[in-house]
CSV table of N, CA and C in Angstrom, one decimal:
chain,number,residue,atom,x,y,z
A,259,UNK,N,96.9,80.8,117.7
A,259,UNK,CA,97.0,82.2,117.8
A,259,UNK,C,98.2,82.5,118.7
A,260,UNK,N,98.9,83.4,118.7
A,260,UNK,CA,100.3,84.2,119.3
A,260,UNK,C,99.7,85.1,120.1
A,261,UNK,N,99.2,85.9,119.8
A,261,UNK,CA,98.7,87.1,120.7
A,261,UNK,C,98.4,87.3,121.8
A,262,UNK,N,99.1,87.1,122.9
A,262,UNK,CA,98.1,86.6,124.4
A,262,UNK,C,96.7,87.8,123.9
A,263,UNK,N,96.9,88.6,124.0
A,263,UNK,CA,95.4,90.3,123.7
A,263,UNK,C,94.6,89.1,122.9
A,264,UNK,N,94.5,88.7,121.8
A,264,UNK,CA,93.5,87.6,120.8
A,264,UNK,C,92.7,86.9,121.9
A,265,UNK,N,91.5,87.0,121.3
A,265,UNK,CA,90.6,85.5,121.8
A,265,UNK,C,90.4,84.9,120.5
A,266,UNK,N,89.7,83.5,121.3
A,266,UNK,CA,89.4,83.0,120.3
A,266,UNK,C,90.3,81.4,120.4
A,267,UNK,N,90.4,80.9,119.2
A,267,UNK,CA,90.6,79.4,119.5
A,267,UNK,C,92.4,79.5,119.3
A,268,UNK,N,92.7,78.4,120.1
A,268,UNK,CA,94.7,78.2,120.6
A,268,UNK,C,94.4,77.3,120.4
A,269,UNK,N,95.4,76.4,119.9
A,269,UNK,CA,95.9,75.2,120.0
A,269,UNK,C,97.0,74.8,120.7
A,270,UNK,N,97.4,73.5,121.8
A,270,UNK,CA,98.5,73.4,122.4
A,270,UNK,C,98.9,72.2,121.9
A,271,UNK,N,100.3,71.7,122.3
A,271,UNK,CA,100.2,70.5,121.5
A,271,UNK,C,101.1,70.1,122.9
A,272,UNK,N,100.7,68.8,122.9
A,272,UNK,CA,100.9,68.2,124.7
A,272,UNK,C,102.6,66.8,124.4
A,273,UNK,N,102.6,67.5,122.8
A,273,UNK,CA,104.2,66.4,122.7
A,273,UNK,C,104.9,66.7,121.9
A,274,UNK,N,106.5,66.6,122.0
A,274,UNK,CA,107.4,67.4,120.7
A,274,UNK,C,106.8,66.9,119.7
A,275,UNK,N,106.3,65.4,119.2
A,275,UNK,CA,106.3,64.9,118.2
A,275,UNK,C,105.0,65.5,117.7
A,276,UNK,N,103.9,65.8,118.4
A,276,UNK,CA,102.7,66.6,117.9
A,276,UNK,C,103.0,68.3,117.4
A,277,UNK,N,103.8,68.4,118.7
A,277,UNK,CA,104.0,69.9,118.1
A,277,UNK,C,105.0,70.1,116.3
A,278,UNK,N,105.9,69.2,116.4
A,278,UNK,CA,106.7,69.2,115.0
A,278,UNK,C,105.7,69.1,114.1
A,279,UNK,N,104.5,67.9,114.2
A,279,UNK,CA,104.2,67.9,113.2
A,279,UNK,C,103.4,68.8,112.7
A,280,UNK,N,102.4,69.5,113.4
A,280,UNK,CA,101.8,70.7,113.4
A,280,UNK,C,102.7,71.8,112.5
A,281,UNK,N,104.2,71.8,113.5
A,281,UNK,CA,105.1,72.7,112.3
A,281,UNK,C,104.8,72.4,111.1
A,282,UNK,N,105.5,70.9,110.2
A,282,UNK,CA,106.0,70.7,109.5
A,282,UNK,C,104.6,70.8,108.6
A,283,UNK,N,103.1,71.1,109.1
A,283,UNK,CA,101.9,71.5,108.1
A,283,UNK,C,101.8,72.8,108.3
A,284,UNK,N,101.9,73.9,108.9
A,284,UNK,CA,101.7,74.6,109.1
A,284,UNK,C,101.0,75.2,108.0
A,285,UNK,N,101.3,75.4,106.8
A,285,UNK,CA,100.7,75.7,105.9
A,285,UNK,C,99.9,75.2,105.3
A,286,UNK,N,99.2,74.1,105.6
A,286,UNK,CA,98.1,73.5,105.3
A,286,UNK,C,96.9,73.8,106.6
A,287,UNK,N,97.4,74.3,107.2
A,287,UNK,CA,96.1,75.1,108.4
A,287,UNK,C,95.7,76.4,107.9
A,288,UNK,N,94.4,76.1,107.9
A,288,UNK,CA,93.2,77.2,107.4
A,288,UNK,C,93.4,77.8,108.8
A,289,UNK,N,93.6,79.4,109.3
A,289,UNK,CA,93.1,80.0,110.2
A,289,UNK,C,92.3,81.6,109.6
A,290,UNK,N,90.9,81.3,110.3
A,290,UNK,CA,90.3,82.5,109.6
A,290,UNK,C,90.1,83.9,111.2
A,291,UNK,N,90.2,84.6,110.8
A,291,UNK,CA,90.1,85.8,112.0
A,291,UNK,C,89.2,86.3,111.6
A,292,UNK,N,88.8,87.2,112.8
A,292,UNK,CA,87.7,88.3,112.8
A,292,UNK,C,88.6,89.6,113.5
A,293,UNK,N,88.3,91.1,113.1
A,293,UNK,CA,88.5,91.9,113.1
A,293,UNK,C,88.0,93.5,113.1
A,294,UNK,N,88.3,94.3,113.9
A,294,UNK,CA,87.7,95.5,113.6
A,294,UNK,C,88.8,96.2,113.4
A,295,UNK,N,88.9,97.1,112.3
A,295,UNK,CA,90.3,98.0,111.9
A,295,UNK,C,89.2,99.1,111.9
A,296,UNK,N,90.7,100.6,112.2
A,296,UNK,CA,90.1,101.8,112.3
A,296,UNK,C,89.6,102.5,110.9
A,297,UNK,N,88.3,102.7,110.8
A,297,UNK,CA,88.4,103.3,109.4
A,297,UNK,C,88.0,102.9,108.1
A,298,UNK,N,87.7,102.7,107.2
A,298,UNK,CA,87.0,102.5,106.2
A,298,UNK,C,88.5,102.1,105.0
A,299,UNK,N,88.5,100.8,104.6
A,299,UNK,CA,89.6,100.2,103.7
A,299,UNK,C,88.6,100.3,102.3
A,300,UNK,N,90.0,101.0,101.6
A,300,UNK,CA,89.7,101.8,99.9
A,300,UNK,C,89.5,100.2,99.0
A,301,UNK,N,89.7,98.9,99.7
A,301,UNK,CA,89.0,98.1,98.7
A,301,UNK,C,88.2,97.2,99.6
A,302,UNK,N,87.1,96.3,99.0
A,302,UNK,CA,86.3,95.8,100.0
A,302,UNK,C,87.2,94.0,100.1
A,303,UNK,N,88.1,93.9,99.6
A,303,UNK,CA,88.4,92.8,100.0
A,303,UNK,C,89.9,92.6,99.0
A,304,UNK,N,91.1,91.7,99.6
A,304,UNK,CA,92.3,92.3,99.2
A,304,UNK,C,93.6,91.5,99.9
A,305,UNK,N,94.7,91.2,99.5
A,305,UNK,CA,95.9,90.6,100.0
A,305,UNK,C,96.9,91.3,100.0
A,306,UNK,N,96.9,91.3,101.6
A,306,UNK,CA,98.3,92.6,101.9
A,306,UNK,C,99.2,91.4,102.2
A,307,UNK,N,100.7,92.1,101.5
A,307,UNK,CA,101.8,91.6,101.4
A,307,UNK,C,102.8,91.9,101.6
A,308,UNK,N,103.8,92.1,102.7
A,308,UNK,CA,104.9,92.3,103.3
A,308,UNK,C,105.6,91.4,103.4
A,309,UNK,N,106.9,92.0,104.0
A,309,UNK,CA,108.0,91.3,104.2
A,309,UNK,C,108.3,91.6,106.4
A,310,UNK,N,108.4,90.9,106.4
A,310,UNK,CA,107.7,91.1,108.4
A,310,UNK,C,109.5,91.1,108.9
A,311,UNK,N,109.8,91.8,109.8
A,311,UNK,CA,111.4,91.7,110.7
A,311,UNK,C,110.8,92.1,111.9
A,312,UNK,N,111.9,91.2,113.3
A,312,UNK,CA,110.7,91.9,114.0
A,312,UNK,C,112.7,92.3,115.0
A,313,UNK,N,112.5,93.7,115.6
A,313,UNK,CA,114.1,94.5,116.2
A,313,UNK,C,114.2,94.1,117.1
A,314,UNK,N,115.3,94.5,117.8
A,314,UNK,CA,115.4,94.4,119.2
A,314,UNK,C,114.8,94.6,120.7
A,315,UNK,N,113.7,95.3,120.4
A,315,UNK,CA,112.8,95.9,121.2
A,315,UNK,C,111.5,94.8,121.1
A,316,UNK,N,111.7,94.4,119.9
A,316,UNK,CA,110.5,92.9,119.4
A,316,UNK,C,109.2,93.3,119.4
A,317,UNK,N,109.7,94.2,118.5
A,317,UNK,CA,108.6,95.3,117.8
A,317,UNK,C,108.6,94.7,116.3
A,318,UNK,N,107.5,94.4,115.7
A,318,UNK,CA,107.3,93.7,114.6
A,318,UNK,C,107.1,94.9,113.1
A,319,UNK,N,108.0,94.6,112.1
A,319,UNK,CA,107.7,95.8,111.2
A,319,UNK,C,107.9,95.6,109.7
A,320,UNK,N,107.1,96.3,108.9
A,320,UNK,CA,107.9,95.5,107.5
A,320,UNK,C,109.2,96.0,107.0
A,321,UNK,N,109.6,95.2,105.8
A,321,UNK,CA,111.0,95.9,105.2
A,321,UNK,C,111.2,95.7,104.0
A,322,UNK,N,111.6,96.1,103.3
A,322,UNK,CA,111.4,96.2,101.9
A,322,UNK,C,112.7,95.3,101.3
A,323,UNK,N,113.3,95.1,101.8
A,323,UNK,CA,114.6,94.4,101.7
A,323,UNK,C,114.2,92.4,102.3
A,324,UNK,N,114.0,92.0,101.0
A,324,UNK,CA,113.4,90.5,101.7
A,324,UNK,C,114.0,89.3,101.8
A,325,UNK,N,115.6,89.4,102.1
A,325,UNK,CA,116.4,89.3,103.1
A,325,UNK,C,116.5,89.4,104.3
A,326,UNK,N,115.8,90.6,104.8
A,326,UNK,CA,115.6,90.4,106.6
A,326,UNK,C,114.5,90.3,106.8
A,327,UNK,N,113.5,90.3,106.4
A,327,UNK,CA,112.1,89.2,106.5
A,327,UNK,C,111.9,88.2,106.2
A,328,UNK,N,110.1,87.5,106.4
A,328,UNK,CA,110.0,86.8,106.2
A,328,UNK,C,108.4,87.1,105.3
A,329,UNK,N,108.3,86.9,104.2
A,329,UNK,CA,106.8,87.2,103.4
A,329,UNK,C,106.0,86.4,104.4
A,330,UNK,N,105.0,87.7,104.3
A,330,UNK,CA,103.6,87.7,105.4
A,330,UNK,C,102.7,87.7,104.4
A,331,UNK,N,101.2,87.0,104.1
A,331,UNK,CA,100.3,87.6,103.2
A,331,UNK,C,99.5,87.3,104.0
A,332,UNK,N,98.7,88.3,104.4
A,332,UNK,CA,97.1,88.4,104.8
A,332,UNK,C,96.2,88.4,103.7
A,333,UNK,N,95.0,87.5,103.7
A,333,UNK,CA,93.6,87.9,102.7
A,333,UNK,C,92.4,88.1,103.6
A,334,UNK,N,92.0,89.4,103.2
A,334,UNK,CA,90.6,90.1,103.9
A,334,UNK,C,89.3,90.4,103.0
A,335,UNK,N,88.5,90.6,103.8
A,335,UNK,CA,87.2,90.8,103.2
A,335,UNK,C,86.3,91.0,103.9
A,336,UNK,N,85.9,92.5,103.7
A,336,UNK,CA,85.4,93.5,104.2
A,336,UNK,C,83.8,92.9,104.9
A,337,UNK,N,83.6,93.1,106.0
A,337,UNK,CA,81.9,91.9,106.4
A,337,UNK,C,81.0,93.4,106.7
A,338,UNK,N,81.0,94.1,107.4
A,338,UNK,CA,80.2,95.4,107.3
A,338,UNK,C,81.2,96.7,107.7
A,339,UNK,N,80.8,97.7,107.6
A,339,UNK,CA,81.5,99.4,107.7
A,339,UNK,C,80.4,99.7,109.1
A,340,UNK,N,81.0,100.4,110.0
A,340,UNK,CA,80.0,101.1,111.0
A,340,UNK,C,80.9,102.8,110.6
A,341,UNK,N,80.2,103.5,111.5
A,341,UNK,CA,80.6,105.0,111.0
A,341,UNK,C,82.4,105.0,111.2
A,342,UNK,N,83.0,103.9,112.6
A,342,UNK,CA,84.5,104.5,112.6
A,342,UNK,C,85.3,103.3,112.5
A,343,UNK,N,84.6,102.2,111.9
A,343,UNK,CA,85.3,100.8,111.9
A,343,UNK,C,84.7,99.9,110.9
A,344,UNK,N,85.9,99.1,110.3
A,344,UNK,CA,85.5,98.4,109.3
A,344,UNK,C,85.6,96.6,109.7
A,345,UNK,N,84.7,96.1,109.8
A,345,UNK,CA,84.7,94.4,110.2
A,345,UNK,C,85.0,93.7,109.4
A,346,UNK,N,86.5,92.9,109.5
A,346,UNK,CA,86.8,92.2,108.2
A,346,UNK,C,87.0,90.7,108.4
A,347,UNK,N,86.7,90.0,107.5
A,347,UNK,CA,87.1,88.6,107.9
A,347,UNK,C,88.5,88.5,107.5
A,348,UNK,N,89.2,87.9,107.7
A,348,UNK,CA,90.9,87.6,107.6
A,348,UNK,C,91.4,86.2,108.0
A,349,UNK,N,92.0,85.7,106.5
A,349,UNK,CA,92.6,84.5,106.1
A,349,UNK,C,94.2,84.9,106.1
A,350,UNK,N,94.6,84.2,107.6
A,350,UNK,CA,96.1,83.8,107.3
A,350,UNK,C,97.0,82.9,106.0
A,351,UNK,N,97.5,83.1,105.1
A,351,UNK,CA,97.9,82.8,104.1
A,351,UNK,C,99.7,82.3,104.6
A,352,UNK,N,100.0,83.4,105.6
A,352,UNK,CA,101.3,82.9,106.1
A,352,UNK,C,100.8,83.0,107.9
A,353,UNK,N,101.8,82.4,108.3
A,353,UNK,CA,101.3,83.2,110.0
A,353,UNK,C,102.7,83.3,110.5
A,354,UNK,N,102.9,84.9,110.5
A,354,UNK,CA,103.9,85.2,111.9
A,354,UNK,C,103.2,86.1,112.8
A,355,UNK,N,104.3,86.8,113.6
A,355,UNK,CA,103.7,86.9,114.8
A,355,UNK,C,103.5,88.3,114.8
A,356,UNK,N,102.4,88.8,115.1
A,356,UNK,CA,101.8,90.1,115.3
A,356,UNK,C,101.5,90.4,113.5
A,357,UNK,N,100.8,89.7,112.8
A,357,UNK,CA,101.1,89.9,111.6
A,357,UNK,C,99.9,90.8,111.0
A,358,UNK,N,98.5,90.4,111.3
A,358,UNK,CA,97.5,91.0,111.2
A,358,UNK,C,97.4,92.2,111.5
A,359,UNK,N,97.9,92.6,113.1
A,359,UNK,CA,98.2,93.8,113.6
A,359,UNK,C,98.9,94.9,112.8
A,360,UNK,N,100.0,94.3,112.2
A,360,UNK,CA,101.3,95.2,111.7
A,360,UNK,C,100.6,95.5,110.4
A,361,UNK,N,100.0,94.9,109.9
A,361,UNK,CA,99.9,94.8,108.2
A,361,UNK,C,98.9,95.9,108.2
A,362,UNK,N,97.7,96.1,108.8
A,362,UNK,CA,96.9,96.5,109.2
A,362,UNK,C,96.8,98.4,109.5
A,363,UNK,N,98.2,98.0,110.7
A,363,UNK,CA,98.5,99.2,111.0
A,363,UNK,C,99.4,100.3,109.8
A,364,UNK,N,100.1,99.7,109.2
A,364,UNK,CA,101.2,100.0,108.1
A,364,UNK,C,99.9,100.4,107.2
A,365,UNK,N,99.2,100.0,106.5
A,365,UNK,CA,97.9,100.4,105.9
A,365,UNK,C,96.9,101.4,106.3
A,366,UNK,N,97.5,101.6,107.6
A,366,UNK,CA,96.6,103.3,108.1
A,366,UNK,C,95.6,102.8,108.6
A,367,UNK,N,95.0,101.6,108.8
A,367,UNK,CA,94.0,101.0,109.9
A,367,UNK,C,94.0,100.0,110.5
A,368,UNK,N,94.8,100.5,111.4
A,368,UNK,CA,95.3,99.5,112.7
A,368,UNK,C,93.7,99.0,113.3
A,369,UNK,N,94.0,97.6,113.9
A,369,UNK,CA,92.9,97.0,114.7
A,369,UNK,C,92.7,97.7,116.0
A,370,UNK,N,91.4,98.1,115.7
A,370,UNK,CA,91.0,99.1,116.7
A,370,UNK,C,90.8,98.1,118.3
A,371,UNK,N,91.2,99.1,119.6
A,371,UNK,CA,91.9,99.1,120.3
A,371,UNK,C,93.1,98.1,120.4
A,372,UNK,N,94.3,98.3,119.7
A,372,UNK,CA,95.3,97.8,119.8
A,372,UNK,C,96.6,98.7,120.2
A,373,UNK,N,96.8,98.7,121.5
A,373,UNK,CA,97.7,99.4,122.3
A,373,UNK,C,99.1,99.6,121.7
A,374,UNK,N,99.6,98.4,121.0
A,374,UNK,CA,101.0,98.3,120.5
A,374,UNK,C,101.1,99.0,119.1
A,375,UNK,N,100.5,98.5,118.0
A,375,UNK,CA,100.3,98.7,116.5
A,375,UNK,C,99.9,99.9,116.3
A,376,UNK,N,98.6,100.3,117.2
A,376,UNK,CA,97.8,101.0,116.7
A,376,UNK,C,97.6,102.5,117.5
A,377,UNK,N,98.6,102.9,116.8
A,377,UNK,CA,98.4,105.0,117.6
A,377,UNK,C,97.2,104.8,117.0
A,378,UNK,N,96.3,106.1,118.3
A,378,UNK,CA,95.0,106.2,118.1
A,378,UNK,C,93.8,105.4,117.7
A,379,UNK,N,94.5,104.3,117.7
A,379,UNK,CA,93.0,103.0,117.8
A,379,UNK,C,92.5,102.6,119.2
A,380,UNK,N,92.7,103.1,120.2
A,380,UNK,CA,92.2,103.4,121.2
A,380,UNK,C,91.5,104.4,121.5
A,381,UNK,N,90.3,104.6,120.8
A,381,UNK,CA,89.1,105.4,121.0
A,381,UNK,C,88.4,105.0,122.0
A,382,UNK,N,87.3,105.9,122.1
A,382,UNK,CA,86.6,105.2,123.8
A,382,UNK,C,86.0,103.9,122.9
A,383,UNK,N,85.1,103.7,121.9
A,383,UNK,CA,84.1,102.9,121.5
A,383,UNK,C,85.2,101.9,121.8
A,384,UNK,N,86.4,101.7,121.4
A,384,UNK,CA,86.8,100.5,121.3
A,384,UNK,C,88.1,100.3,122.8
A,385,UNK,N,88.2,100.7,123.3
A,385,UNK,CA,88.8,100.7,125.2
A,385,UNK,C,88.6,99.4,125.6
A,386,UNK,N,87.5,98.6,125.0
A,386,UNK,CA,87.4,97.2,125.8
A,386,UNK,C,88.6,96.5,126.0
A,387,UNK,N,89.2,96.1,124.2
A,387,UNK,CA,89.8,94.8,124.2
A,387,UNK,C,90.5,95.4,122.8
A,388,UNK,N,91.3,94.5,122.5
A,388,UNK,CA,91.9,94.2,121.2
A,388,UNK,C,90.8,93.5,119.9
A,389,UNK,N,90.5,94.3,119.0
A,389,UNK,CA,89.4,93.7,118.5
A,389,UNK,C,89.7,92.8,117.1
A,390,UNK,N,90.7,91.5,117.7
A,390,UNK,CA,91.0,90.4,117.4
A,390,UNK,C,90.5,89.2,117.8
A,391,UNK,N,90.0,88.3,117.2
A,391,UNK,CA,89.2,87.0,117.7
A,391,UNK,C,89.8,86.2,116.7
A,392,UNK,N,90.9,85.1,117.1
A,392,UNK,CA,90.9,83.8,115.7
A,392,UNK,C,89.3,83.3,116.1
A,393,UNK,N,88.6,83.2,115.0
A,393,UNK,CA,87.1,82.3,114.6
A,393,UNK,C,87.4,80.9,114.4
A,394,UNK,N,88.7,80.6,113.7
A,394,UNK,CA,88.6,79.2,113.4
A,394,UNK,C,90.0,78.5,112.6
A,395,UNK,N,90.0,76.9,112.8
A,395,UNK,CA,91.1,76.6,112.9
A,395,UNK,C,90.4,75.3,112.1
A,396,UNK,N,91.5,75.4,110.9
A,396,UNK,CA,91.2,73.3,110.7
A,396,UNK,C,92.5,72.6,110.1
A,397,UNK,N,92.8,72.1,110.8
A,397,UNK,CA,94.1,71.0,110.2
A,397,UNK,C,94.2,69.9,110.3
A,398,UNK,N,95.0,69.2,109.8
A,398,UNK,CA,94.8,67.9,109.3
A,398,UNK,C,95.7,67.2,111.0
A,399,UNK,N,95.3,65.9,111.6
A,399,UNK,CA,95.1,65.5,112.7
A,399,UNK,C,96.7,64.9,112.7
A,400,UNK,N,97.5,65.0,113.5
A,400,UNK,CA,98.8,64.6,113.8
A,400,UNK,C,99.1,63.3,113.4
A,401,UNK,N,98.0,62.4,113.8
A,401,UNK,CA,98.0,60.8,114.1
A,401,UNK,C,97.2,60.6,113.0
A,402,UNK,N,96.1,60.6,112.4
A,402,UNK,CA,95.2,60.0,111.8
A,402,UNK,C,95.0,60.6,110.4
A,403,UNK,N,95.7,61.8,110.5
A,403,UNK,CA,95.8,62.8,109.1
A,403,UNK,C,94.3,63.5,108.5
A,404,UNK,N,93.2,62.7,109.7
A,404,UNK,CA,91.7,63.5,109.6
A,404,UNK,C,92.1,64.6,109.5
A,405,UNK,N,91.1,65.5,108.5
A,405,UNK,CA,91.1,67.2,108.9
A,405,UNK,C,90.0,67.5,110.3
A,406,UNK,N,90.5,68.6,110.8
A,406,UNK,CA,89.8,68.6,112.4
A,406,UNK,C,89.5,70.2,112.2
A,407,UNK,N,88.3,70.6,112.3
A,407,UNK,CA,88.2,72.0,112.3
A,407,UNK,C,87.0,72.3,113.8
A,408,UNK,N,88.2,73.6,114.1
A,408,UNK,CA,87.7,73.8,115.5
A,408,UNK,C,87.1,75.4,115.6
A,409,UNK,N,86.1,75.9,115.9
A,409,UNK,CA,85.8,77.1,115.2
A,409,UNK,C,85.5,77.3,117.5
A,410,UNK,N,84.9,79.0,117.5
A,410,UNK,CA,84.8,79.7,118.7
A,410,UNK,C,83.4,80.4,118.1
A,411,UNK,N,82.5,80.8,119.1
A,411,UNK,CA,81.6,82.0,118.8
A,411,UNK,C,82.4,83.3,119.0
A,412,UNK,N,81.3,84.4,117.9
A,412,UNK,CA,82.0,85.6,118.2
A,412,UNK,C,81.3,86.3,119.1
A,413,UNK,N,82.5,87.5,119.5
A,413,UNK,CA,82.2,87.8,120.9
A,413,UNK,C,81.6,89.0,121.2
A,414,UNK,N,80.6,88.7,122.1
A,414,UNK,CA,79.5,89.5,122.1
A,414,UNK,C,79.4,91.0,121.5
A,415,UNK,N,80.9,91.6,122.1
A,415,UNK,CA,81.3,92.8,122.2
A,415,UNK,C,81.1,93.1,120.8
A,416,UNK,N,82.0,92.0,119.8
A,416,UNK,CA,81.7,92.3,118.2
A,416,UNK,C,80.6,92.4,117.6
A,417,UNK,N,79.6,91.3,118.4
A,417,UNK,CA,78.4,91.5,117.9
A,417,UNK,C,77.4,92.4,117.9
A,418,UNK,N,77.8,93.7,119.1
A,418,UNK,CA,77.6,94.7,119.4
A,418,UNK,C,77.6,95.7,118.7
A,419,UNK,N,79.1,95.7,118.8
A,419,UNK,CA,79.4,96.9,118.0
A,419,UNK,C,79.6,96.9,116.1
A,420,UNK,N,79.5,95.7,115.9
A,420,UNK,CA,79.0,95.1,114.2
A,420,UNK,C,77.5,95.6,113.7
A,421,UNK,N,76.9,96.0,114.9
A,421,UNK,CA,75.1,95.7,114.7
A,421,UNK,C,74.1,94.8,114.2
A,422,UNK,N,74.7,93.9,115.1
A,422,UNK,CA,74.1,92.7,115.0
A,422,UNK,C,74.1,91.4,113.7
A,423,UNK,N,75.4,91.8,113.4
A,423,UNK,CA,75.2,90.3,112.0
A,423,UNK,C,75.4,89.3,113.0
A,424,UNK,N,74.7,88.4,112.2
A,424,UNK,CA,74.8,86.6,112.5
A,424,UNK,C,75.9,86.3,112.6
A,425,UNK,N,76.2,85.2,113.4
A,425,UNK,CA,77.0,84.3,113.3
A,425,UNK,C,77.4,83.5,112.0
A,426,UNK,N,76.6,83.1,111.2
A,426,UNK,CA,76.6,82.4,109.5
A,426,UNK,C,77.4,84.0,109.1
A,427,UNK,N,77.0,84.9,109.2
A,427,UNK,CA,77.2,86.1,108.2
A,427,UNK,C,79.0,86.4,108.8
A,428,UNK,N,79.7,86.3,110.2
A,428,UNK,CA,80.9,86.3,110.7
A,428,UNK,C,81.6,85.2,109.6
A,429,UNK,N,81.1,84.0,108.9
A,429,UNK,CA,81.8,82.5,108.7
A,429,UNK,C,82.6,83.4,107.2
């Protein structure tokens, strides 16, 4: 994950030669998130697709011209609706940085409390935190080419304000 605001599972890689290789799979890493966006999304599950640039201010945004991006695709699917937020699970398909945020926000339901992305997703219910959690991580092992999947529990807060689904029901 990029996001210092995110919890949830990081990976560090403790040598160039680990970290390269990590690059050079990057897209063979499953990362699945958890999410609260503002608002109720018109399909229950779906692949948003942009082109990501991010300015001088390093404010991340799309652009229709895909030349000065880079294609971003998020895949979601809707886990329950509460009256002012919708809980989605979300498959990185590409990963840049603030990607979930932006795509989210551009769609009219930014991740609720999210200070940067998200005018007015700072309601009181959501004032805690950024309600971004990476859930899980699995890639194939630097050295040994094992797949390694590293998952986090979700956090209480979500589980709270979710009303109460399982953990099995977050996967």
């Amino acid at each position: 994950r990029l996001d210092r605001e995110t919890s949830g599972v990081l990976i560090f890689a403790k040598s160039e030669e680990v970290q390269q290789s990590l690059k050079d799979n990057w897209k063979r890493t499953e990362k699945l998130y958890l999410a609260a966006v503002c608002g109720h999304l018109k399909a229950s599950s779906g692949i948003l697709s942009s082109y990501l640039a991010e300015n001088e201010d390093l404010f991340v945004h799309s652009v229709s011209d895909p030349s000065r991006g880079k294609l971003s695709q998020t895949a979601y699917a809707v886990l329950k609706e509460t009256p002012s937020a919708t809980f989605v699970k979300i498959r990185l398909l590409t990963g840049r940085k603030n990607q979930i945020r932006v795509q989210f926000a551009e769609l009219g339901h930014p991740v609720a409390g999210d200070p940067k992305y998200g005018k007015g997703a700072r309601q009181p219910l959501f004032r805690e935190r950024l309600f971004l959690h990476a859930k899980s991580v699995a890639f194939d092992h630097p050295h040994t080419g094992k797949r390694i999947f590293v998952s986090t529990p979700v956090p209480e807060v979500f589980q709270r304000l979710a009303g109460g689904l399982s953990e099995a029901e977050w996967e």
